[in-house]
Short mmCIF file of C-alpha atoms in Angstrom, two decimals:
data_model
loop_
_atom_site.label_atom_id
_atom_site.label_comp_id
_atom_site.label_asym_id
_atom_site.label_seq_id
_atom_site.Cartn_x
_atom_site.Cartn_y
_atom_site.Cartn_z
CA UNK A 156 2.02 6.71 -56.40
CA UNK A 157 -0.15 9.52 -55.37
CA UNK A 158 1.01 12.35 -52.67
CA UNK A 159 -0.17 11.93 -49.33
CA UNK A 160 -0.40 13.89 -45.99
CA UNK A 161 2.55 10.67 -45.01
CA UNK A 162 4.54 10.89 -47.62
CA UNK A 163 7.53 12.11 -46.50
CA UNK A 164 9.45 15.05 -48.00
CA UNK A 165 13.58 16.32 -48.05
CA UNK A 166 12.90 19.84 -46.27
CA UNK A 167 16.51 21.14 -46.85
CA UNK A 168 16.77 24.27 -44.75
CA UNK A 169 13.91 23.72 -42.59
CA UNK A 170 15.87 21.40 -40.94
CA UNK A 171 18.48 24.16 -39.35
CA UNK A 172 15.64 25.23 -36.71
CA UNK A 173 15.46 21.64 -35.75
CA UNK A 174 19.46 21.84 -34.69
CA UNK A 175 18.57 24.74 -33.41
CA UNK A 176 15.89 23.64 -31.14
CA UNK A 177 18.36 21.00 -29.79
CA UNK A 178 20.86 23.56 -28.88
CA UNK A 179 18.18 25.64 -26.88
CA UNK A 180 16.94 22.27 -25.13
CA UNK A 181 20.67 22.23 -24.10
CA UNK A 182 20.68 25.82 -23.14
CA UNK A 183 17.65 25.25 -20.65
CA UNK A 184 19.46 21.78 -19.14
CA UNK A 185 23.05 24.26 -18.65
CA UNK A 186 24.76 21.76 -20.71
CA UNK A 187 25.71 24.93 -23.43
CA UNK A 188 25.74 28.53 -23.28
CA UNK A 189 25.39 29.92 -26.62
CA UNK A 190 27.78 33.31 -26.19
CA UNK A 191 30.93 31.02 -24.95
CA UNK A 192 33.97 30.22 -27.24
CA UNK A 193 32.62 27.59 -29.21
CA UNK A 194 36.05 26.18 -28.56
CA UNK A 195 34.77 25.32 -25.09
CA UNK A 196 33.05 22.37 -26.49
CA UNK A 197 35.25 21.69 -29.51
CA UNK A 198 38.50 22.83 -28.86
CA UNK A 199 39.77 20.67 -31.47
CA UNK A 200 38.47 22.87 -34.88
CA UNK A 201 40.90 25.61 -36.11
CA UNK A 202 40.34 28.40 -38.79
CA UNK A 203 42.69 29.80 -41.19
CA UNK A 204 43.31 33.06 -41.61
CA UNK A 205 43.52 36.11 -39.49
CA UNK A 206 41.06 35.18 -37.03
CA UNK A 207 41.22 31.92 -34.62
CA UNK A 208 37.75 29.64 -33.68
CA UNK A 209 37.87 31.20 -29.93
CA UNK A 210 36.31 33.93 -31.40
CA UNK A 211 33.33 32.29 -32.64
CA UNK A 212 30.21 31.14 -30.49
CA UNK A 213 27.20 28.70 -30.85
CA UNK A 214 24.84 32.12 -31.12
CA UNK A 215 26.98 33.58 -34.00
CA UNK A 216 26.75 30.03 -35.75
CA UNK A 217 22.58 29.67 -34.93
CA UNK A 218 22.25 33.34 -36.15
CA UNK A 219 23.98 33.05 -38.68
CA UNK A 220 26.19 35.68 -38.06
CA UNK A 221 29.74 33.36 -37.48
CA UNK A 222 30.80 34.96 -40.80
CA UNK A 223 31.31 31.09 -42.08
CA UNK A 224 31.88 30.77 -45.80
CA UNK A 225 28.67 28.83 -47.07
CA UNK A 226 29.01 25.51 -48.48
CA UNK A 227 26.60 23.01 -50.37
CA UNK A 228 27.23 19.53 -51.11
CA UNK A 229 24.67 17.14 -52.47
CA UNK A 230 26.68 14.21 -51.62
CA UNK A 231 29.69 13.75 -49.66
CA UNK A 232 31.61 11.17 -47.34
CA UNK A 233 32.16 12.94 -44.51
CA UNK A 234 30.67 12.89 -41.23
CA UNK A 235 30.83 15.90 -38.90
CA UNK A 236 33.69 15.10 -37.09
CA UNK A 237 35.65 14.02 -39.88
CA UNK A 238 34.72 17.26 -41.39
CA UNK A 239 35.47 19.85 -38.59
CA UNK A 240 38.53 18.40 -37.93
CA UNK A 241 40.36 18.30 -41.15
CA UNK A 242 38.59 21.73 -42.65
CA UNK A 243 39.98 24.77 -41.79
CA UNK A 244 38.05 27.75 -43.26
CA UNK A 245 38.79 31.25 -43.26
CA UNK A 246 36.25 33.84 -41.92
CA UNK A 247 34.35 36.61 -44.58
CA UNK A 248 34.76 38.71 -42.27
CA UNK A 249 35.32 39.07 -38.13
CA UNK A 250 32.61 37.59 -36.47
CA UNK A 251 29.31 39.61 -35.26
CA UNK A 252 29.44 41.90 -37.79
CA UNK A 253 26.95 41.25 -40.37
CA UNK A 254 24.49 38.65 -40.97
CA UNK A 255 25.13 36.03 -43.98
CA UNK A 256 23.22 33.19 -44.54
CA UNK A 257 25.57 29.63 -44.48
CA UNK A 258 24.92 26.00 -44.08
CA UNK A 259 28.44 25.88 -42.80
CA UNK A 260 26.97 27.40 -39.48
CA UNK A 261 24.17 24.97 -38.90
CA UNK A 262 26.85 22.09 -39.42
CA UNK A 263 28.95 23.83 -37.43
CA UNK A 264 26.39 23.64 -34.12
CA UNK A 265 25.22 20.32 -35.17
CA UNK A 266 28.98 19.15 -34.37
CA UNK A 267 28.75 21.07 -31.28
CA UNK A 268 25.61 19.18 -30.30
CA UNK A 269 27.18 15.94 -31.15
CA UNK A 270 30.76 16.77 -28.81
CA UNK A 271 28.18 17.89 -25.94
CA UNK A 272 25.75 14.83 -25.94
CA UNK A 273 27.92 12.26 -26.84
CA UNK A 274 25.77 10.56 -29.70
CA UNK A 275 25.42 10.89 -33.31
CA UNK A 276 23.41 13.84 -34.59
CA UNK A 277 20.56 11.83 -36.48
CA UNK A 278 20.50 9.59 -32.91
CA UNK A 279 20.18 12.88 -30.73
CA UNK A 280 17.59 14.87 -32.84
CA UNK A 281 15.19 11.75 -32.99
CA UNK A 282 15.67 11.37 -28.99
CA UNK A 283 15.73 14.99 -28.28
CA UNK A 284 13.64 16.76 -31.06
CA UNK A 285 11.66 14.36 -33.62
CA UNK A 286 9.91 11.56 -30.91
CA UNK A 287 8.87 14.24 -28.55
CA UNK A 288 7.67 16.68 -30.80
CA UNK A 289 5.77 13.64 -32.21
CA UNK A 290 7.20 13.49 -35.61
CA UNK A 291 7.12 9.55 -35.44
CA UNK A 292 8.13 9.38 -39.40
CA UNK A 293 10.73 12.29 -39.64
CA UNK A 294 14.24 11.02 -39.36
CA UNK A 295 17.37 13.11 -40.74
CA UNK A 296 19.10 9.69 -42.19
CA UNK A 297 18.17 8.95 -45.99
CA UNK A 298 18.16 5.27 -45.06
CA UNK A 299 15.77 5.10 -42.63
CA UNK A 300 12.91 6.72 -44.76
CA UNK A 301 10.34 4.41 -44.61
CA UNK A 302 7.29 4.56 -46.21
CA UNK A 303 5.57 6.86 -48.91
CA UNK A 304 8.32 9.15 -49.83
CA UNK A 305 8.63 12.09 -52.14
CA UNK A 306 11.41 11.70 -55.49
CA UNK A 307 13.09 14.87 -56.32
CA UNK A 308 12.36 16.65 -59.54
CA UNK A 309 14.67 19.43 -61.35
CA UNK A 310 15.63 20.02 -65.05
CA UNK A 311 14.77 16.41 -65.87
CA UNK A 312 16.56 14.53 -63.00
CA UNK A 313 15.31 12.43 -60.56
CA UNK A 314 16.31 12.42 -56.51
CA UNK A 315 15.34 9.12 -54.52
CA UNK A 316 16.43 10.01 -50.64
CA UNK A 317 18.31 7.74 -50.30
CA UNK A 318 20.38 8.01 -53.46
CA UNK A 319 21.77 11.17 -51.49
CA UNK A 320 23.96 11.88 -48.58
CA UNK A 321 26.24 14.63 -47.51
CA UNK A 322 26.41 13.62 -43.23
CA UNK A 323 28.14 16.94 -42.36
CA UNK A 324 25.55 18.72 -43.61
CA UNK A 325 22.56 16.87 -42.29
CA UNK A 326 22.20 19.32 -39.58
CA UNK A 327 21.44 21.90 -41.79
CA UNK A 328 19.24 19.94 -44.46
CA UNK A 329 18.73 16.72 -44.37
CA UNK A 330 15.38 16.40 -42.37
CA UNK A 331 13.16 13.88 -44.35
CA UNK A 332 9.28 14.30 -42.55
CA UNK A 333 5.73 14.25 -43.63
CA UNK A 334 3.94 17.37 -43.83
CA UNK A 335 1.79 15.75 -40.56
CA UNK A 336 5.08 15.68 -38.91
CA UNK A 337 5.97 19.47 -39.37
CA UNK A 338 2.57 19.98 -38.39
CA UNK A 339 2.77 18.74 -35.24
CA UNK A 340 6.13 20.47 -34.35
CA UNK A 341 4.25 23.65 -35.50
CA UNK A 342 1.32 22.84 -32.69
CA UNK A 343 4.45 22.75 -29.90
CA UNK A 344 6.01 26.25 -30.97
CA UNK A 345 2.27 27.18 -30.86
CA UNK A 346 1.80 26.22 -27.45
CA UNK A 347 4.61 27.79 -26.22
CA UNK A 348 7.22 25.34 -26.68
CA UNK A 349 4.85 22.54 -25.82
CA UNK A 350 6.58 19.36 -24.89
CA UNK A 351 10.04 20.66 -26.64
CA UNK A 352 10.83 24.03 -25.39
CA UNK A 353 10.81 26.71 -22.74
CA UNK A 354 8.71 29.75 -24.09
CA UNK A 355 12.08 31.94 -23.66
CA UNK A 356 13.52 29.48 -26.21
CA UNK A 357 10.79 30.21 -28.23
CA UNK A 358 11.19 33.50 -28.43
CA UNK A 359 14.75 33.47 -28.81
CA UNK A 360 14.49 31.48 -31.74
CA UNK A 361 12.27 33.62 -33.29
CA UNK A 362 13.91 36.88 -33.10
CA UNK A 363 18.16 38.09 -32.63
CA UNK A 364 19.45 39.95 -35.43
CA UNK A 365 19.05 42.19 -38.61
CA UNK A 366 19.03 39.99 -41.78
CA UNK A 367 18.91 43.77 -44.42
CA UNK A 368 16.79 41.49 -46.10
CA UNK A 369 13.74 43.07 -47.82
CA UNK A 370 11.22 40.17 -47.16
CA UNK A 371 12.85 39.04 -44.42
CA UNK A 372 13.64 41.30 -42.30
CA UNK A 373 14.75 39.54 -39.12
CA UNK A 374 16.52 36.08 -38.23
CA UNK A 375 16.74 34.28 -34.95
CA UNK A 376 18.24 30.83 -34.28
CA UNK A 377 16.94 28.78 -37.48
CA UNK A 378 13.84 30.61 -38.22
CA UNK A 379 13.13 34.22 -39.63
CA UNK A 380 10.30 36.67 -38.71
CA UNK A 381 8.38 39.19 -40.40
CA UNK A 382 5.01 40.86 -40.74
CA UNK A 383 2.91 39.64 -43.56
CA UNK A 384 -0.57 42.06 -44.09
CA UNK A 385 -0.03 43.34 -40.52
CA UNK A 386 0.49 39.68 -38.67
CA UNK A 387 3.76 38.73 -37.38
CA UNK A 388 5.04 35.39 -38.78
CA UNK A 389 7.79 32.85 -38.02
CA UNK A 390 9.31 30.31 -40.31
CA UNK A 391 12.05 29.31 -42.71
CA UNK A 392 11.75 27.77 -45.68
CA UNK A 393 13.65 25.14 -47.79
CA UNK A 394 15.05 24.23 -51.32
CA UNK A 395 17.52 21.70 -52.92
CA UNK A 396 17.70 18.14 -54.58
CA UNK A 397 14.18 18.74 -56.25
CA UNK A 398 12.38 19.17 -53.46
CA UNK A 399 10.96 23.23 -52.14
CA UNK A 400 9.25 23.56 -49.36
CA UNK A 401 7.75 25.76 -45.86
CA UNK A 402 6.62 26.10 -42.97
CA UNK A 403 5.72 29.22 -41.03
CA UNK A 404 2.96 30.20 -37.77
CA UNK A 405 1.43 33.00 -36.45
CA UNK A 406 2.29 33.00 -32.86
CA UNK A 407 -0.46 35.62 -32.24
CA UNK A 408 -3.11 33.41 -34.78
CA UNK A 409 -3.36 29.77 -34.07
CA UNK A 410 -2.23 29.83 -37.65
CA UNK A 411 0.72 27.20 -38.76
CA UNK A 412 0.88 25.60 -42.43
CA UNK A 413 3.93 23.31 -43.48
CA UNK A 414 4.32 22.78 -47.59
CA UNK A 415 6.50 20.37 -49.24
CA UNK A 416 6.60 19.56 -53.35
CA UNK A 417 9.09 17.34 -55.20
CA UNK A 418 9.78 19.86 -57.59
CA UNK A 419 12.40 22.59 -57.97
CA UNK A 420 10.30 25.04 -60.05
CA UNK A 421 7.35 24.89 -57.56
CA UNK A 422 7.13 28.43 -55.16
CA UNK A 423 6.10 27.19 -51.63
CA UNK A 424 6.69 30.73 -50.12
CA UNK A 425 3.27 31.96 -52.32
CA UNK A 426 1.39 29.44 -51.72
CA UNK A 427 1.67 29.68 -47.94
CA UNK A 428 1.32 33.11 -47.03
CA UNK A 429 -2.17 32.75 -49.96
CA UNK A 430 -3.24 30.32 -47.24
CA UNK A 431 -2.47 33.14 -44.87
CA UNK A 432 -4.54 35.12 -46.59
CA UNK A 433 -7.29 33.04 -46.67
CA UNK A 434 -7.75 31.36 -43.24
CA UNK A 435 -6.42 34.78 -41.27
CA UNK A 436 -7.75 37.87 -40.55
CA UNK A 437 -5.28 39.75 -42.42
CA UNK A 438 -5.63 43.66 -42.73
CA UNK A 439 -7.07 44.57 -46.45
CA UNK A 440 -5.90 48.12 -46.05
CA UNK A 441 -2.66 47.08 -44.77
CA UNK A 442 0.21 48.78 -46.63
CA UNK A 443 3.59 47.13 -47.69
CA UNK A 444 6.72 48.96 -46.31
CA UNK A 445 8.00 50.94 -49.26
CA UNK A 446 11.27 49.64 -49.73
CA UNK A 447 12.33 52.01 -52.41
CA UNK A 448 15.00 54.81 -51.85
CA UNK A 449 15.39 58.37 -53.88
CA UNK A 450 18.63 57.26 -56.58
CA UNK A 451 20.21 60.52 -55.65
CA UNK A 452 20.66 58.60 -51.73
CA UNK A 453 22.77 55.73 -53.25
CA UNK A 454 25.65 57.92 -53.24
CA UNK A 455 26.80 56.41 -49.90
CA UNK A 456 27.41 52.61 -51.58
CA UNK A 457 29.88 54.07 -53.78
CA UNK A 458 33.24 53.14 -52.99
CA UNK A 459 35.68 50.09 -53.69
CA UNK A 460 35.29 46.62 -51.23
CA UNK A 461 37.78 43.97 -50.62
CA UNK A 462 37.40 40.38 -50.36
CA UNK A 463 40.42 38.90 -49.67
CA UNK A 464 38.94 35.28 -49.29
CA UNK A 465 36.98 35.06 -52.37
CA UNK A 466 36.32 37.37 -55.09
CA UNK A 467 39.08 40.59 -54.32
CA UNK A 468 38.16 43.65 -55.52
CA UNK A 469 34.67 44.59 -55.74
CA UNK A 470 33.70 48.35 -57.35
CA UNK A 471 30.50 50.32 -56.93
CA UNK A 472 29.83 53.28 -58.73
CA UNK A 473 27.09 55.37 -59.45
CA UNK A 474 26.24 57.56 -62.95
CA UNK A 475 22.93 59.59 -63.39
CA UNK A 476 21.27 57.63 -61.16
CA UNK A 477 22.18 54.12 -61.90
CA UNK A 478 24.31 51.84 -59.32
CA UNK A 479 26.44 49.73 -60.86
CA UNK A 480 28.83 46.90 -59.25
CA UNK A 481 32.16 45.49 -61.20
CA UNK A 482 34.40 42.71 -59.67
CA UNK A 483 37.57 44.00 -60.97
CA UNK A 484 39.50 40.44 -60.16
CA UNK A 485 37.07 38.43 -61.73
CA UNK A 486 35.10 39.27 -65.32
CA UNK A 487 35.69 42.94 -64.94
CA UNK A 488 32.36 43.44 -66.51
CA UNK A 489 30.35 46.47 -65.09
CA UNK A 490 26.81 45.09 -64.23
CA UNK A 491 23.99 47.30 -63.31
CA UNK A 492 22.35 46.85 -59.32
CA UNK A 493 18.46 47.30 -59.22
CA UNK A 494 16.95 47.88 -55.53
CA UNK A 495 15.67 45.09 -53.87
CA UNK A 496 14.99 46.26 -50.29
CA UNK A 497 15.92 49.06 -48.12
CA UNK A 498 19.65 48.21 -48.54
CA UNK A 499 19.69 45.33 -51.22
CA UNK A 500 20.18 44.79 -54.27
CA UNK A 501 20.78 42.24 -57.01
CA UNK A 502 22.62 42.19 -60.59
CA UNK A 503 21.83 40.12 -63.90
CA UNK A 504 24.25 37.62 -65.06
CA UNK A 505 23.70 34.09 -67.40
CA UNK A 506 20.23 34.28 -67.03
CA UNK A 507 20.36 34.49 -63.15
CA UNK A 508 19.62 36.63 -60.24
CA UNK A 509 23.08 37.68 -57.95
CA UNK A 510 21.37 39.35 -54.38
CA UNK A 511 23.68 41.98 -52.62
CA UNK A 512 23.13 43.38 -49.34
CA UNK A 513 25.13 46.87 -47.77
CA UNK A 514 25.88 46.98 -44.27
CA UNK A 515 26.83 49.34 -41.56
CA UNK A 516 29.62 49.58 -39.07
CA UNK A 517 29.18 51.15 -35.57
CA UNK A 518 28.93 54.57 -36.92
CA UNK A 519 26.43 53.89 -39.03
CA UNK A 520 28.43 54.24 -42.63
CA UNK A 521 28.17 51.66 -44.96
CA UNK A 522 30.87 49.22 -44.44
CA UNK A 523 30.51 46.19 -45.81
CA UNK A 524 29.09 44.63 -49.21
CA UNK A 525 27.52 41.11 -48.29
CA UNK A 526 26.68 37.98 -50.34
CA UNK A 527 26.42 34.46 -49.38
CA UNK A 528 30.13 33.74 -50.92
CA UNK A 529 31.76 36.48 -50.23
CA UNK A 530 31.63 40.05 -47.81
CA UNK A 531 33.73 42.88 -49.31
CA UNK A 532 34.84 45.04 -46.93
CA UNK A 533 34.64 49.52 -47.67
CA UNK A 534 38.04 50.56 -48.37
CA UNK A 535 38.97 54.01 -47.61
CA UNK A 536 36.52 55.12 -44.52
#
């Protein structure tokens, strides 16, 4: 069956700005405020570890900033109150301090959203989000896909929608929608908000914290911003279960495109910001930040991080030039660490790609090693 403007696609991490927007909607009714205790709403979840949930907030979790260790299930039993009730995960590190990328914040809020309204998450999005943005066929439940819809495609497996389910971490990717659907949300965040949002929600969804990442340089509540060819940009984009996807605007442009293909070696991010190209006046003598720092500089990553939650000890060293990272509690095996962005890196390992990030504390030394798993704190300093 061929692919249609209907068909409806999985969207994965799309769908976190989507429990964002329901938070802000909350935030502009004074149902939520996103800096108290997130134990104001759920008092009942608990964390392990040195640090207790009082010290966490809805912003933290939408920033993603909560310090939450990341987790990824394709399928699972558990609903979000079953879920945030039994697990009790220990922080990376104290909240606030760096920015790291986890699904386990966007489930997090979802649960919030749930406690505060009173209904199921997929009930509350489609009431508060999906119907009045006027995504009539987008629904975050894998049964009620209806329709044309898009099987996954990776490595020689095959992903029907509703063959997968993981409810505690719908909230943060489990939108199923039509590219016509993300379209149309795209027209309300161009207008302002439109029939969804507040323009201050808008804006504060576009724009709150650092990310150190090289493309992607900043992160607000579910979507990132940057500059591509000299025009700003907003969007987030999505991967998992065969299925990639984006979708991005230019605020300042009139400019929105949403992708979606049922396949996991297909790059969405490319193709949309070629259409960018193409249908925007984009700068040709714009130049790219140079993200490239003198060797003889990487002096100050040097030094040995712990990670008392995940990996341990974690050693960076530098010889004639050439940064090198060795997890001395795992395979011991020094790897080398070529510059991604201004402060990032990444190392080789089975054929893969491992992304590293170095961040500062308050007086501006580097402090902290960050990944998605794990955040080694600078020993030493």
């Amino acid at each position: 069956m061929p692919v249609t403007a209907d068909t409806a696609f999985r969207w994965n991490s799309v769908s976190k700005m989507h429990t964002a927007i329901a938070a802000m909607q909350l935030v502009e009714e004074g149902a939520l405020d996103l800096h108290e205790p997130i134990t104001t709403y759920v008092p009942q979840i608990k964390l392990s570890g040195e640090h207790d949930a009082s010290e966490l907030t809805l912003h933290q979790c939408l920033a993603h900033t909560a310090a939450l260790p990341d987790l990824w299930y394709s399928e699972c039993t558990s609903d979000l109150d079953d879920w945030w009730t039994g697990w009790e995960p220990e922080l990376l590190v104290e909240p606030d301090v760096v920015f790291n990328y986890s699904s386990s914040n966007t489930s997090l809020a979802g649960y919030v959203l749930e406690e505060v309204v009173g209904k199921p998450y997929v009930d509350l999005m489609a009431q508060q989000v999906l119907e009045p943005a006027g995504m009539e066929g987008a629904t975050f439940s894998p049964e009620a896909v209806q329709g044309s819809y898009a099987i996954g495609y990776s490595n020689g497996e095959y992903f029907a929608p509703n063959l997968y389910d993981c409810p505690f971490l719908r909230p943060a990717g489990w939108l199923h929608a039509s590219v016509v659907d993300l379209a149309y949300l795209a027209e309300q965040f161009l207008d302002d908000g439109g029939a969804i949002l507040t323009a201050d929600s808008v804006a504060a969804m576009a724009d709150q914290v650092d990310t150190r990442h090289a493309l992607r340089p900043r992160h607000g509540y579910g979507q990132f911003n940057w500059v591509h060819h000299g025009v700003p940009i907003v969007g987030h984009s999505g991967s998992g279960v065969g299925q990639t996807s984006y979708w991005m605007y230019a605020p300042d442009k009139g400019f929105a495109v949403a992708l979606a293909a049922n396949s996991m070696h297909f790059d969405p991010w490319q193709v949309a910001e070629r259409a960018a190209d193409l249908f925007l006046d984009c700068s040709s003598d714009w130049d790219e930040p140079d993200l490239a720092t003198d060797p003889s500089s990487w002096g100050v990553y040097v030094g040995t991080y712990e990670d008392p939650v995940n990996v341990g000890t974690i050693e960076v060293t530098l010889d004639e030039n050439l940064l090198h990272i060795r997890f001395l509690d795992g395979s011991n095996v020094q790897r080398r660490l070529y510059q991604y962005g201004l402060d990032e890196f990444f190392f080789e390992y089975d054929d893969t790609r491992d992304r590293i990030r170095f961040f500062a504390g308050e007086e501006g030394d580097i402090r902290y090693l960050v990944n998605e798993y794990y955040v080694g704190a600078r020993q030493g300093r």
